[in-house]
CSV table of C-alpha atoms in Angstrom, one decimal:
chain,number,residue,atom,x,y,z
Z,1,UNK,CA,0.4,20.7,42.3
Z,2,UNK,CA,3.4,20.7,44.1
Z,3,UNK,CA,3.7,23.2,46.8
Z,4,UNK,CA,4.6,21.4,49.8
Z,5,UNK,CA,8.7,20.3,50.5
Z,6,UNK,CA,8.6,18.0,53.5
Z,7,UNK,CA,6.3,15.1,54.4
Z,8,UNK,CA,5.6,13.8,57.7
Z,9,UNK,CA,7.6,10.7,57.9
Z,10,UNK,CA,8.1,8.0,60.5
Z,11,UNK,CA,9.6,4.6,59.8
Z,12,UNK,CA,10.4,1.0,62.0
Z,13,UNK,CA,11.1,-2.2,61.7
Z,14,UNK,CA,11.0,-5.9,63.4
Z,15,UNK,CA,11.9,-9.3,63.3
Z,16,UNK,CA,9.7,-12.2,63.3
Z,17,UNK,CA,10.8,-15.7,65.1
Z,18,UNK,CA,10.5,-18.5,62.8
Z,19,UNK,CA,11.6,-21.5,64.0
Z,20,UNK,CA,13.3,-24.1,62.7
Z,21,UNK,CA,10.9,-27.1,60.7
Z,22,UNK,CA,8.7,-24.4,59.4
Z,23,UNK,CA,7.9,-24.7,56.0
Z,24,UNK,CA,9.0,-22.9,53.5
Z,25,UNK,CA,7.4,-21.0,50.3
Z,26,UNK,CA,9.0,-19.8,46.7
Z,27,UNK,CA,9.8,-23.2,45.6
Z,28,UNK,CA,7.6,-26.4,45.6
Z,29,UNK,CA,10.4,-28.7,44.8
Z,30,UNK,CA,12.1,-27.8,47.9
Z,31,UNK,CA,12.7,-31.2,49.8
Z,32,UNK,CA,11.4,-30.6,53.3
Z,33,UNK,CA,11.0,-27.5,55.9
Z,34,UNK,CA,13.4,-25.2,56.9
Z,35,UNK,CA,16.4,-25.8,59.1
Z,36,UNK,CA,17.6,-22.4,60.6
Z,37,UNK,CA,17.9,-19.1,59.6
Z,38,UNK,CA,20.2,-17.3,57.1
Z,39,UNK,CA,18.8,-13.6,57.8
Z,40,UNK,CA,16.0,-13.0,60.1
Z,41,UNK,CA,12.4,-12.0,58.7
Z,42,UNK,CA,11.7,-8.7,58.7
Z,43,UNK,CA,8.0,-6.2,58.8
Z,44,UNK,CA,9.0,-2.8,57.7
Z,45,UNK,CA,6.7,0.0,57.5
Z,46,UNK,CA,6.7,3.5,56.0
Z,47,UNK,CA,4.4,5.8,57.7
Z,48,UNK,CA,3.5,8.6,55.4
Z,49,UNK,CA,0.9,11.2,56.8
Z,50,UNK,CA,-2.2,9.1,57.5
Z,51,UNK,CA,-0.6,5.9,54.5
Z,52,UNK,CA,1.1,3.0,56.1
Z,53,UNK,CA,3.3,1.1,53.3
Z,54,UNK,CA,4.5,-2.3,54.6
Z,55,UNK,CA,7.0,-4.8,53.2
Z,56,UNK,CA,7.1,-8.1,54.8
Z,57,UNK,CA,9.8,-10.6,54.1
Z,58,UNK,CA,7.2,-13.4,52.5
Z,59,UNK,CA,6.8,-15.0,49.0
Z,60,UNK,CA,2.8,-13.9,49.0
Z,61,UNK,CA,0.5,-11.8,51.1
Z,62,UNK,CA,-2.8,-13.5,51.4
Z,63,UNK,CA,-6.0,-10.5,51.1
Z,64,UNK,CA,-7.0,-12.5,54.8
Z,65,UNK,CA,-3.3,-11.3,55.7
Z,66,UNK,CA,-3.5,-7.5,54.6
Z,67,UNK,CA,-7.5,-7.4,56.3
Z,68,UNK,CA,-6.1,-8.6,59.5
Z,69,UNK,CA,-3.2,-6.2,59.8
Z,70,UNK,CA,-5.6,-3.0,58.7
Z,71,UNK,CA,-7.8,-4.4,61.5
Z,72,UNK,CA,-4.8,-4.9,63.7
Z,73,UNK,CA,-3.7,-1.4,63.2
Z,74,UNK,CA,-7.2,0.5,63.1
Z,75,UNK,CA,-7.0,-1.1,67.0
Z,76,UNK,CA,-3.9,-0.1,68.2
Z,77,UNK,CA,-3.2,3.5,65.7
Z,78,UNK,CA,-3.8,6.5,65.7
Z,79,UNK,CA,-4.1,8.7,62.5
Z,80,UNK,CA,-3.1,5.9,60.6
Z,81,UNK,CA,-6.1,5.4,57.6
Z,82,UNK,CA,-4.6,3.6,54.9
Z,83,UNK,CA,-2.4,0.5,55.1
Z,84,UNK,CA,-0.6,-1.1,51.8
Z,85,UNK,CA,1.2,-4.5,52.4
Z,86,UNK,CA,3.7,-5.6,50.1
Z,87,UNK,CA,5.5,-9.0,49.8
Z,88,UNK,CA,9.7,-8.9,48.7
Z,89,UNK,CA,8.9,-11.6,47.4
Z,90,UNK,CA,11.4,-14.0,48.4
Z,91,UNK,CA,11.7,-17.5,48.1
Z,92,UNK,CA,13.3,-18.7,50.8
Z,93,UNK,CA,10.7,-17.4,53.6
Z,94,UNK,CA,8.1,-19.0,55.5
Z,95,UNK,CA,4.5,-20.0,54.2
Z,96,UNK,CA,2.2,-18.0,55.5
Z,97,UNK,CA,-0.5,-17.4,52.5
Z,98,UNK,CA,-3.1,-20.2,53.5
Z,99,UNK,CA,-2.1,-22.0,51.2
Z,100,UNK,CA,-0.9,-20.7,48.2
Z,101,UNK,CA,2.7,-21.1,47.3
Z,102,UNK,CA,3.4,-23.8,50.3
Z,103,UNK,CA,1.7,-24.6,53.1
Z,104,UNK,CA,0.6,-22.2,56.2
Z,105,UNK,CA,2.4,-22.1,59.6
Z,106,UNK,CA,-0.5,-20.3,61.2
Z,107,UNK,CA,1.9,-19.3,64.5
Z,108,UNK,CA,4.1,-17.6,62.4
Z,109,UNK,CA,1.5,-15.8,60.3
Z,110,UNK,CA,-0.2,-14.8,63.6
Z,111,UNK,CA,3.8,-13.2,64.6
Z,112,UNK,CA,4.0,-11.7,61.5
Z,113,UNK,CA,0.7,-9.9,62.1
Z,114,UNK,CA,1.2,-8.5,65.5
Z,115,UNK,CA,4.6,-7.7,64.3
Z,116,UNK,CA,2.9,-5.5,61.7
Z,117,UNK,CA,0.6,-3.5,63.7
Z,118,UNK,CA,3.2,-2.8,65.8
Z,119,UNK,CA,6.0,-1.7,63.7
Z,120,UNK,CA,3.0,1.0,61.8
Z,121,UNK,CA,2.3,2.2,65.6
Z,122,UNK,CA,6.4,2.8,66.2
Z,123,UNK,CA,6.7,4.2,62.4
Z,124,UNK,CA,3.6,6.5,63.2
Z,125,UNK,CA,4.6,7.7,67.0
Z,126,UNK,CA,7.9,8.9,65.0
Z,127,UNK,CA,6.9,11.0,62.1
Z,128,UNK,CA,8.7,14.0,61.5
Z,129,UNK,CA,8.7,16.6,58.6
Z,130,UNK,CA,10.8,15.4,55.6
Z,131,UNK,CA,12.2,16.2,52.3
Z,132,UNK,CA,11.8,13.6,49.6
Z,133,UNK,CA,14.4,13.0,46.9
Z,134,UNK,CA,14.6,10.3,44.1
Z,135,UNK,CA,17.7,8.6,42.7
Z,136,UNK,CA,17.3,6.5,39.8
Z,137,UNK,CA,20.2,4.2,38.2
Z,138,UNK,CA,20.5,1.9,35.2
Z,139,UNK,CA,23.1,-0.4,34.4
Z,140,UNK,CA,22.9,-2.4,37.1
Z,141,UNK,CA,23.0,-5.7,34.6
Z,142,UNK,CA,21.3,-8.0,36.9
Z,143,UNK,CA,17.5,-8.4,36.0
Z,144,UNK,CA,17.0,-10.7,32.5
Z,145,UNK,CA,14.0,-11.6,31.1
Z,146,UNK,CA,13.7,-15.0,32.0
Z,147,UNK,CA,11.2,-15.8,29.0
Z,148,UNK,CA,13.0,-14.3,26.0
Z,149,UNK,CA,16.4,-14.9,26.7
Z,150,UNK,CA,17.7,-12.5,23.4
Z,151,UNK,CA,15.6,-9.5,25.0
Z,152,UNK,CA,17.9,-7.1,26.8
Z,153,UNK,CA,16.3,-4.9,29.8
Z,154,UNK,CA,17.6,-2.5,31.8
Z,155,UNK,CA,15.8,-1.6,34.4
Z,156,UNK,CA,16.4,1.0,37.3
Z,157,UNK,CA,17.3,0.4,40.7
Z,158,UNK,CA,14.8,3.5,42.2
Z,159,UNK,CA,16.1,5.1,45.7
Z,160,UNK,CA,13.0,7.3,47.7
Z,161,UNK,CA,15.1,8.7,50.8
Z,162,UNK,CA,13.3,10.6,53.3
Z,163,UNK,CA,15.4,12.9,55.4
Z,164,UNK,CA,15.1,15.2,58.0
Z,165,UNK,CA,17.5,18.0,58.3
Z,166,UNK,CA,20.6,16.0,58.1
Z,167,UNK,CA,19.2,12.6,59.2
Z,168,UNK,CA,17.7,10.1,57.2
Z,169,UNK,CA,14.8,8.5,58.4
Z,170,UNK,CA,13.4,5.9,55.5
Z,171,UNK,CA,14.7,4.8,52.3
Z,172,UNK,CA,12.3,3.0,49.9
Z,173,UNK,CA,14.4,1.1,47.4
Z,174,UNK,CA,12.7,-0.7,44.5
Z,175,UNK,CA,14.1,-2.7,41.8
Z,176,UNK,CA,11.7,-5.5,39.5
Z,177,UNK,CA,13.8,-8.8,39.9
Z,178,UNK,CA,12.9,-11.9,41.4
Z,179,UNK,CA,14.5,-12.7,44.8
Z,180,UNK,CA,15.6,-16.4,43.6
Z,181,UNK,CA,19.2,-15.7,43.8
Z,182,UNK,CA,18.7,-18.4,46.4
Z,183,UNK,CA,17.3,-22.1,45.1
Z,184,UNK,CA,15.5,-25.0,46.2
Z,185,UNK,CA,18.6,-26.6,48.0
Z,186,UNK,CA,18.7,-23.9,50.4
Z,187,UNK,CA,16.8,-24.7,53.5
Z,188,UNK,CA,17.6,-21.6,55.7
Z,189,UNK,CA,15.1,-18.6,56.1
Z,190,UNK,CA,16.6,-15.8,54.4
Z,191,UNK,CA,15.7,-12.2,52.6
Z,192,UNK,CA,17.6,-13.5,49.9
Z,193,UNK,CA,19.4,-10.1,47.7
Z,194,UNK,CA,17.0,-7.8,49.4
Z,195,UNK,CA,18.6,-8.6,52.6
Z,196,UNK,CA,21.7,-7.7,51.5
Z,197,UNK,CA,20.6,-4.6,49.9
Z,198,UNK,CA,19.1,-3.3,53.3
Z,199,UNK,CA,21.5,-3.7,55.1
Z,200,UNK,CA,24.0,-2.1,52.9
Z,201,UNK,CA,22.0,1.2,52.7
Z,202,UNK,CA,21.0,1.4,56.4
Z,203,UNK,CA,25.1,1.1,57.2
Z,204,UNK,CA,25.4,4.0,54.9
Z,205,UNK,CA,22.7,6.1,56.8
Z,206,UNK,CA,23.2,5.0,59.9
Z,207,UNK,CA,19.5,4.7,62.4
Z,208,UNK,CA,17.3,4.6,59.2
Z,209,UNK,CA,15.1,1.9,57.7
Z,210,UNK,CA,15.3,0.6,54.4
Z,211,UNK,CA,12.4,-0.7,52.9
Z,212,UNK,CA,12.7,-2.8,49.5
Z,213,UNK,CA,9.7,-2.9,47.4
Z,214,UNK,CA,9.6,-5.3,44.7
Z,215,UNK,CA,9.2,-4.2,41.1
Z,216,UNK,CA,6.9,-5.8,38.2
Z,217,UNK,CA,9.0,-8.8,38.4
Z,218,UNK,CA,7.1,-11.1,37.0
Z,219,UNK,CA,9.0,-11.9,33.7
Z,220,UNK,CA,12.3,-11.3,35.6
Z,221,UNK,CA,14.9,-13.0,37.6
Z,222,UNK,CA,18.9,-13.2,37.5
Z,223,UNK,CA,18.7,-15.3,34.0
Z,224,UNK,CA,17.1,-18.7,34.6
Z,225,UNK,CA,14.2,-19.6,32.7
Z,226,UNK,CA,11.3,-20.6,35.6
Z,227,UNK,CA,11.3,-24.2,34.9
Z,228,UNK,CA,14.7,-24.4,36.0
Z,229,UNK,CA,13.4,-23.9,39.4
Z,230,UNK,CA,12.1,-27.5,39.1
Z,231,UNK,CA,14.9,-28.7,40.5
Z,232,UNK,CA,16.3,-28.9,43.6
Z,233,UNK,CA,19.8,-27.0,43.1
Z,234,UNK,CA,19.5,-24.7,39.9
Z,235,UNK,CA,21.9,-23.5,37.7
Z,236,UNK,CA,24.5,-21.0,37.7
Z,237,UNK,CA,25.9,-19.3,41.6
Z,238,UNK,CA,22.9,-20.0,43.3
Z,239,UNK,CA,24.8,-19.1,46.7
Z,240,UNK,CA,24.0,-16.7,50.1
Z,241,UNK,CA,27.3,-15.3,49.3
Z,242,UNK,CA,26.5,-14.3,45.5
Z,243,UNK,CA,22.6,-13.0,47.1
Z,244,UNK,CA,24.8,-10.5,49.2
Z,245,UNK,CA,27.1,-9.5,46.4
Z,246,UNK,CA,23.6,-8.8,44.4
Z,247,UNK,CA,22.4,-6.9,46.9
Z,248,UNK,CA,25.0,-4.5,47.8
Z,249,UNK,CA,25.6,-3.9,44.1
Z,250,UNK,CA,22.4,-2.7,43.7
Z,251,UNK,CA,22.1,-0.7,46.7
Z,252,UNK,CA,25.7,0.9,45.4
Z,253,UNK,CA,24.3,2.2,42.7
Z,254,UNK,CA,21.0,3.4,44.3
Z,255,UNK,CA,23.4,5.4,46.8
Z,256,UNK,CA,25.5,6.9,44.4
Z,257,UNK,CA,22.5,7.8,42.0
Z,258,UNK,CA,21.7,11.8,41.4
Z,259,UNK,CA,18.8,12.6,43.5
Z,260,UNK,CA,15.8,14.8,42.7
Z,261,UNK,CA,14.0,17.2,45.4
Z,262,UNK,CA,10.5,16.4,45.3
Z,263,UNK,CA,7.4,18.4,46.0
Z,264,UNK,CA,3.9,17.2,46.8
Z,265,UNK,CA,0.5,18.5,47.8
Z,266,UNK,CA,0.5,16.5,50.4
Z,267,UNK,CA,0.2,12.2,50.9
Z,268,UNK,CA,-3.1,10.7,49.4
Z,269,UNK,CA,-4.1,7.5,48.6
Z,270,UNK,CA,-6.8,6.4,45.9
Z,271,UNK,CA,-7.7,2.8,45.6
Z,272,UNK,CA,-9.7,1.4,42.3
Z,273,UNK,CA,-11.2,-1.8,42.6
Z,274,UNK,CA,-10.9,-4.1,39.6
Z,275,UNK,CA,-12.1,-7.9,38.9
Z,276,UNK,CA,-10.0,-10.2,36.5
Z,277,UNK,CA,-11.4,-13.5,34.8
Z,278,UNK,CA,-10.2,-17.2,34.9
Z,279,UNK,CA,-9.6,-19.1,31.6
Z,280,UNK,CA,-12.3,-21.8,32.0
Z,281,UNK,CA,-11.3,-24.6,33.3
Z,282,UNK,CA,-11.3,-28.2,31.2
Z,283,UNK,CA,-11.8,-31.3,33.3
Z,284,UNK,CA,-10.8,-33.7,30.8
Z,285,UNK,CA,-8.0,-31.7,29.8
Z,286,UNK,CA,-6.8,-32.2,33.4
Z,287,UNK,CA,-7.4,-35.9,33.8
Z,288,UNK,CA,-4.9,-36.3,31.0
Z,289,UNK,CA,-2.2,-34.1,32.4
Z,290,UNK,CA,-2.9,-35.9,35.8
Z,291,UNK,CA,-2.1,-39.2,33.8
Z,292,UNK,CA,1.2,-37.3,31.9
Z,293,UNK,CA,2.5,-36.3,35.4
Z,294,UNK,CA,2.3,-39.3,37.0
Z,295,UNK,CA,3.9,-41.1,34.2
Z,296,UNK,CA,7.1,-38.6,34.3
Z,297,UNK,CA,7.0,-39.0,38.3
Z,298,UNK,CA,8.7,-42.3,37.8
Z,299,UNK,CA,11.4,-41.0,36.0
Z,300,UNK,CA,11.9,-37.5,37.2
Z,301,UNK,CA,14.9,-35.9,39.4
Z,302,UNK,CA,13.4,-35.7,43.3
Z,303,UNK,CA,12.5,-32.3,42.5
Z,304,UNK,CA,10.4,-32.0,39.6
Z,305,UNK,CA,8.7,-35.4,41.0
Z,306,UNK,CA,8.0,-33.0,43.9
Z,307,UNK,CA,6.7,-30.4,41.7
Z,308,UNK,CA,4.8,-32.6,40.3
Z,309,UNK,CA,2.8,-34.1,42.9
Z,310,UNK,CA,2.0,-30.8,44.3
Z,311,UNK,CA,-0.1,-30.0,40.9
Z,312,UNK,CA,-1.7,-33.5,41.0
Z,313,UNK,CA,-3.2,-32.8,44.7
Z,314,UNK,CA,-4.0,-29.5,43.0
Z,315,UNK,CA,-6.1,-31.7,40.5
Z,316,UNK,CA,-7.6,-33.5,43.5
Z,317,UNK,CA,-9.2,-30.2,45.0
Z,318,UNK,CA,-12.6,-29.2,43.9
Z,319,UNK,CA,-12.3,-27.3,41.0
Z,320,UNK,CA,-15.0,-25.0,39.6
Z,321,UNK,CA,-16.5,-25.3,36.2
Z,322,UNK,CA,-17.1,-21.3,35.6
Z,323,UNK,CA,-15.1,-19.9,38.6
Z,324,UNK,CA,-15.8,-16.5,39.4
Z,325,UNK,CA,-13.5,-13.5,39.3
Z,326,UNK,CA,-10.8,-12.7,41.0
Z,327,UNK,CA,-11.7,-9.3,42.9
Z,328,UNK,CA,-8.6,-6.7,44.6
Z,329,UNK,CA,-7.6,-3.0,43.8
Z,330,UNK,CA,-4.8,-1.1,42.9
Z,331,UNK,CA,-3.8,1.6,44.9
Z,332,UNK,CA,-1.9,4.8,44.1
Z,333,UNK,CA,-0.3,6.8,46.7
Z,334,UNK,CA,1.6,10.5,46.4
Z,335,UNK,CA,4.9,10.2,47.7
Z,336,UNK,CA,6.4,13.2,45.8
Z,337,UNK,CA,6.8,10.6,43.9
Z,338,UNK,CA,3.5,8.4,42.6
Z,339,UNK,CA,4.0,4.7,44.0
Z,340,UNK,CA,1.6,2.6,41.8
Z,341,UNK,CA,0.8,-0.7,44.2
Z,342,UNK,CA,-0.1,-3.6,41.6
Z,343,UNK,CA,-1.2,-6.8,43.0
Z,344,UNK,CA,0.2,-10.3,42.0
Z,345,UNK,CA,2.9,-10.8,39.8
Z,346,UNK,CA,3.0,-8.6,36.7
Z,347,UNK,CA,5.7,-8.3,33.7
Z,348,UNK,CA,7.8,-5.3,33.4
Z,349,UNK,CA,6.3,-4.2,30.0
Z,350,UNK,CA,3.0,-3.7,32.5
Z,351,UNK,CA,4.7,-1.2,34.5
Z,352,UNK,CA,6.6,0.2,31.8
Z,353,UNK,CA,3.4,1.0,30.3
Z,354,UNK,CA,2.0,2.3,33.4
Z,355,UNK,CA,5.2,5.0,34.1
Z,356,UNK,CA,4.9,5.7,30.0
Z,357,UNK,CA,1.4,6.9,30.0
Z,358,UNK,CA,1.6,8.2,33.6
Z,359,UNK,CA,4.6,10.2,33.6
Z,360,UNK,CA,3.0,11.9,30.2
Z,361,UNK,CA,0.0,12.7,31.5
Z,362,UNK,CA,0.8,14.0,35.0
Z,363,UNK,CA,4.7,14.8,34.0
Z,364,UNK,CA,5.5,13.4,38.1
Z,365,UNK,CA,7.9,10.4,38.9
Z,366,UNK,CA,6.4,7.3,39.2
Z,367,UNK,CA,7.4,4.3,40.9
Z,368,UNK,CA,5.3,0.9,39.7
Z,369,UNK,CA,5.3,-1.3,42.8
Z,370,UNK,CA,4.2,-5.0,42.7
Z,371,UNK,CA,2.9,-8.1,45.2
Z,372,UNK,CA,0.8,-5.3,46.7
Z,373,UNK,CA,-2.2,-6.6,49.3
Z,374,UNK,CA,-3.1,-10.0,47.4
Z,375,UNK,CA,-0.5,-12.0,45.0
Z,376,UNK,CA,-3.1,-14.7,43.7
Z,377,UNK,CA,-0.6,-15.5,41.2
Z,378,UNK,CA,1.2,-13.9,37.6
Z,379,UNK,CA,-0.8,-11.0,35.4
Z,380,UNK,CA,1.4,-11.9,31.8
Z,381,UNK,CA,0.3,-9.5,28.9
Z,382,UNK,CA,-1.8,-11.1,26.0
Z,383,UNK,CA,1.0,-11.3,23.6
Z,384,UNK,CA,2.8,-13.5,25.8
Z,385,UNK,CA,0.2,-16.5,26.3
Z,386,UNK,CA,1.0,-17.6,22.5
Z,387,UNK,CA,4.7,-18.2,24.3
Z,388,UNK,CA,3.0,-20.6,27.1
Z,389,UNK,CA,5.4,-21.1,29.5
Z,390,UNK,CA,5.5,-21.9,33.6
Z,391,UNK,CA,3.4,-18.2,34.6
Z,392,UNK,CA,1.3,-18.3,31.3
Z,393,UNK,CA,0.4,-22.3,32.1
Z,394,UNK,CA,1.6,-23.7,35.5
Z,395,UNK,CA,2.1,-20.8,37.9
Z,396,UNK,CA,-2.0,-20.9,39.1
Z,397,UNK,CA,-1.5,-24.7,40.7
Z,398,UNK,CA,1.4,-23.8,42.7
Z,399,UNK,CA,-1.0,-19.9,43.8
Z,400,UNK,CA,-4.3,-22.7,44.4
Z,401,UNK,CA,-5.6,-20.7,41.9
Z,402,UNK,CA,-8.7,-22.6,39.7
Z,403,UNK,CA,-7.1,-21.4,36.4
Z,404,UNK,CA,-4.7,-19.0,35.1
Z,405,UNK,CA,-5.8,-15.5,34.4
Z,406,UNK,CA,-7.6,-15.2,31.1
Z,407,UNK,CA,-5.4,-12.8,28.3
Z,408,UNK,CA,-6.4,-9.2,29.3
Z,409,UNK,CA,-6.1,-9.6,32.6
Z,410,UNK,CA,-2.6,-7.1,32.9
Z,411,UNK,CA,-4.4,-4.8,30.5
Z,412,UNK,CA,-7.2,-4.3,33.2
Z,413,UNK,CA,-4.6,-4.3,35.7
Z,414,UNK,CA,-3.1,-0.9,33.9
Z,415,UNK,CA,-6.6,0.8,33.0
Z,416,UNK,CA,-7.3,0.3,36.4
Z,417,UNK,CA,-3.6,2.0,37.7
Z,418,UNK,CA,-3.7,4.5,35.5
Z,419,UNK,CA,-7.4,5.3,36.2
Z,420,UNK,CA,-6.4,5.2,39.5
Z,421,UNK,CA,-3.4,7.9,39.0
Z,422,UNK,CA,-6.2,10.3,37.5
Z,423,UNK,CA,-8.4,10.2,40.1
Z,424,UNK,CA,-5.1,11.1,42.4
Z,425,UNK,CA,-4.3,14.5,40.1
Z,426,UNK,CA,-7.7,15.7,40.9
Z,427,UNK,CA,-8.5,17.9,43.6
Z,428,UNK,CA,-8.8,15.9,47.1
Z,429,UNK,CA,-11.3,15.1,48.9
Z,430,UNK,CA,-10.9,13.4,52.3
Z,431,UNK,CA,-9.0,10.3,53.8
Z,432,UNK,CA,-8.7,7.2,51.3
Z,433,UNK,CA,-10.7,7.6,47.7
Z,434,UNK,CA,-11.9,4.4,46.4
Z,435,UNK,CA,-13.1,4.2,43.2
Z,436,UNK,CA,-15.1,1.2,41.0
C-alpha cells in the first residue's frame, strides 16, 4: 500500500442566506428565532478523486438532507461517486433537520442544498494533483469531559493540508469538542469556534479552503456539564469574542504542528451499513414524567420551562411500543490518511478505540470523524448509561427520537468502522464498496 504521492484535489466553498426570524437549532431553551447573523453559514466541500466530503454549518444533517444533495450532485457532477456530509455541529445555526433538534426552515434547507451541489461541482471542476501531509497537536487544553469532570483528556487538534506545488488548496482540520462556546442567549447565526478557526487558517494559506470536521464529541464540550445548557445564558465566557479566541488557538497549534508526507494507493471509499436498537419505550413511565415536568414548569427559570415543554409535546407525538431500528452506515475513506465518518454523536473513548485497533492493524493515520450523513442523536458506550445523564436519558426528545439508543449501540457503531477499515485494506475493486 502506499505508492502514490499526490491526490487529485479540488476544494470550494459558499454561503447560505439565512434571514433574520429563522429559527434556530443546538439549544431548545433558546427564547425565540434568530435576529441577524454573527458569521455567515457556510457548505464546504473536499473533492477527492471520485469522494466528495462536505461540512455544512448546521447542528444535524437529516439522511433526507444527505439523499437530496447525492441526488443533487449525481445531476449536475461529473466523476463525482461518493458524497459524505458532515454537520460542525454548531449550535447557533439554523434548523434545518425536519425536525430534530428545532424546527425546519424548509427555504433555507432547500439553499443549503443547492448550495451543496454546487460547491462539489466548483471543488470537482478544480482538482489538481496534491501532496497530503498530517499535523497533529496536543495540549491544546480546551476539550473536557463534560460528564466526569475529574477525567482529564487531551485530545488532538488534527491538520490534513493538501498542497500543490507551493499552493495550498484544502485544509481539513478536525478536533472532537462541541461548538457551544456560544449559549442560548445568543440569537445571531454563527459558526461558533469553528468559524474562527477557518478563517484563521485560510489567512495563513492564502486562496485555500478550510474545512472543519467535527470529532467524537459527544461527551465533550469547553467544561459545562449538558444540563447547564438548560438555561438561557450559561456559565462561564460564553461570548463571540471568547469563540474566536478558541478558534484561532486551535488553528495555531494545527499550523505550527510537525507534518507527515503521506502516501496512498489511491482515494476509495467503503461504506458498511449497520442497524442500532431503541431501549423500549414505557408509556406509564412517561405519563409520570409528563406530570413531573409540568409540575417544575411553574417554578422553573424561562429556559428550562422551555426545555421542558419541548419534551412534553415530544410526549404528545405518537410513540411506538417496539420501534424499529435505527438504520445508516459508516463510511471509511483513504485520504493518505483513513477518515472514519461515524454518524450521530459518539464519545471520544469510541473513536479512541477505533484509531487504537485501527492504527494496529493497518499501521496508517486515522482520523475518526463524527455527525457524518445522519445525527439521529448520541451513541454513549455501555459503561456510561449506569451514569444517566442528559445524552444517556434526555438527548432522544430533543433528536424526535422514540427512545434512546439501547447500551451497545457505540459498540456496533466501532465493529461496524473498524470492519469497514478492513474491507478498505483489501485489494479494490471499483467505485464505492458497500458492505452489510
Amino acid at each position: 500500500m502506499g505508492a502514490l504521492r499526490t491526490v487529485a484535489v479540488g476544494a470550494a466553498r459558499r454561503h447560505v442566506d439565512v434571514p433574520a426570524g429563522t429559527v434556530m437549532s443546538g439549544y431548545a431553551g433558546r427564547a425565540g428565532p434568530s435576529t441577524g447573523v454573527l458569521q455567515p453559514t457556510s457548505v464546504r466541500a473536499l473533492v477527492a478523486g471520485d469522494v466528495a466530503v462536505l461540512s455544512l454549518d448546521v447542528c444535524a444533517v437529516h439522511p433526507r438532507t444527505t439523499a437530496a444533495i447525492e441526488v443533487a450532485v449525481r445531476t449536475k457532477v461529473a466523476g463525482v461517486g461518493t458524497c459524505v456530509v458532515t454537520a460542525t455541529h454548531t449550535h447557533a445555526g439554523p434548523c434545518v433537520a425536519f425536525g430534530r433538534v428545532g424546527g425546519h426552515d424548509a427555504a433555507v434547507h432547500e439553499a443549503l442544498v443547492t448550495a451543496a451541489a454546487e460547491t462539489v461541482r466548483e471543488a470537482a471542476s478544480s482538482r489538481t494533483p496534491c501532496e497530503v501531509v498530517v499535523a497533529r497537536a496536543h495540549g491544546a487544553g480546551v476539550a473536557r469531559n463534560r460528564r466526569h469532570v475529574g477525567r482529564v483528556i487531551d485530545p488532538p487538534v488534527t491538520r490534513l493540508t493538501f498542497r500543490a506545488h507551493d499552493r495550498v488548496v484544502a485544509d481539513v482540520v478536525s478536533y472532537p469538542c462541541h461548538p457551544v462556546v456560544l449559549d442560548a442567549s445568543n440569537r445571531l447565526i454563527a459558526a461558533d469556534y469553528p468559524g474562527a478557526l477557518r478563517d484563521a487558517v485560510e489567512q495563513a494559506h492564502p486562496g485555500s479552503v478550510c474545512l472543519f470536521l467535527t470529532g467524537a464529541a459527544g461527551d465533550v464540550n469547553t467544561g459545562d456539564p449538558a444540563e447547564a445548557s438548560y438555561a438561557e445564558s450559561g456559565p462561564g465566557v460564553r461570548t463571540p469574542a471568547e469563540a474566536d479566541r478558541i478558534g484561532r488557538h486551535l488553528a495555531s497549534l494545527a499550523l505550527a504542528a510537525t507534518e507527515q508526507l503521506l502516501t496512498t494507493d489511491g482515494v476509495r471509499c467503503v461504506r458498511r451499513s449497520v442497524r442500532l436498537p431503541f431501549v423500549r419505550p414505557d408509556h406509564s413511565e412517561r405519563e409520570v414524567q409528563v406530570h413531573s415536568w409540568r409540575a417544575r414548569q411553574r417554578t422553573a427559570d424561562a429556559g428550562l420551562a422551555r426545555v421542558l415543554q419541548a419534551w412534553i409535546d415530544w410526549a404528545g407525538t405518537s410513540i411506538p411500543d417496539d420501534p424499529a431500528p435505527w438504520e445508516g452506515h459508516v463510511t471509511a475513506v483513504d485520504l493518505g490518511v483513513i477518515a472514519v465518518f461515524l454518524p450521530g454523536e459518539p464519545f471520544l473513548q469510541t473513536a479512541e478505540e477505533i484509531e487504537r485497533t485501527v492504527t494496529e492493524a493497518v499501521g496508517r493515520p486515522v482520523l475518526v470523524v463524527g455527525y457524518a450523513d445522519d445525527v439521529p442523536g448520541y451513541l454513549p458506550p455501555s459503561q456510561e448509561y449506569a451514569h444517566g445523564g442528559y445524552e444517556v436519558l434526555d438527548a432522544h426528545r430533543y433528536y424526535g427520537m422514540p427512545a434512546p439508543f439501547a447500551p451497545g449501540c457505540a459498540e456496533r457503531v466501532a465493529e461496524a468502522a473498524i470492519a469497514t477499515v478492513a474491507a478498505l485494506a483489501a485489494p479494490p475493486t471499483s467505485g464505492l464498496e458497500v458492505t452489510h
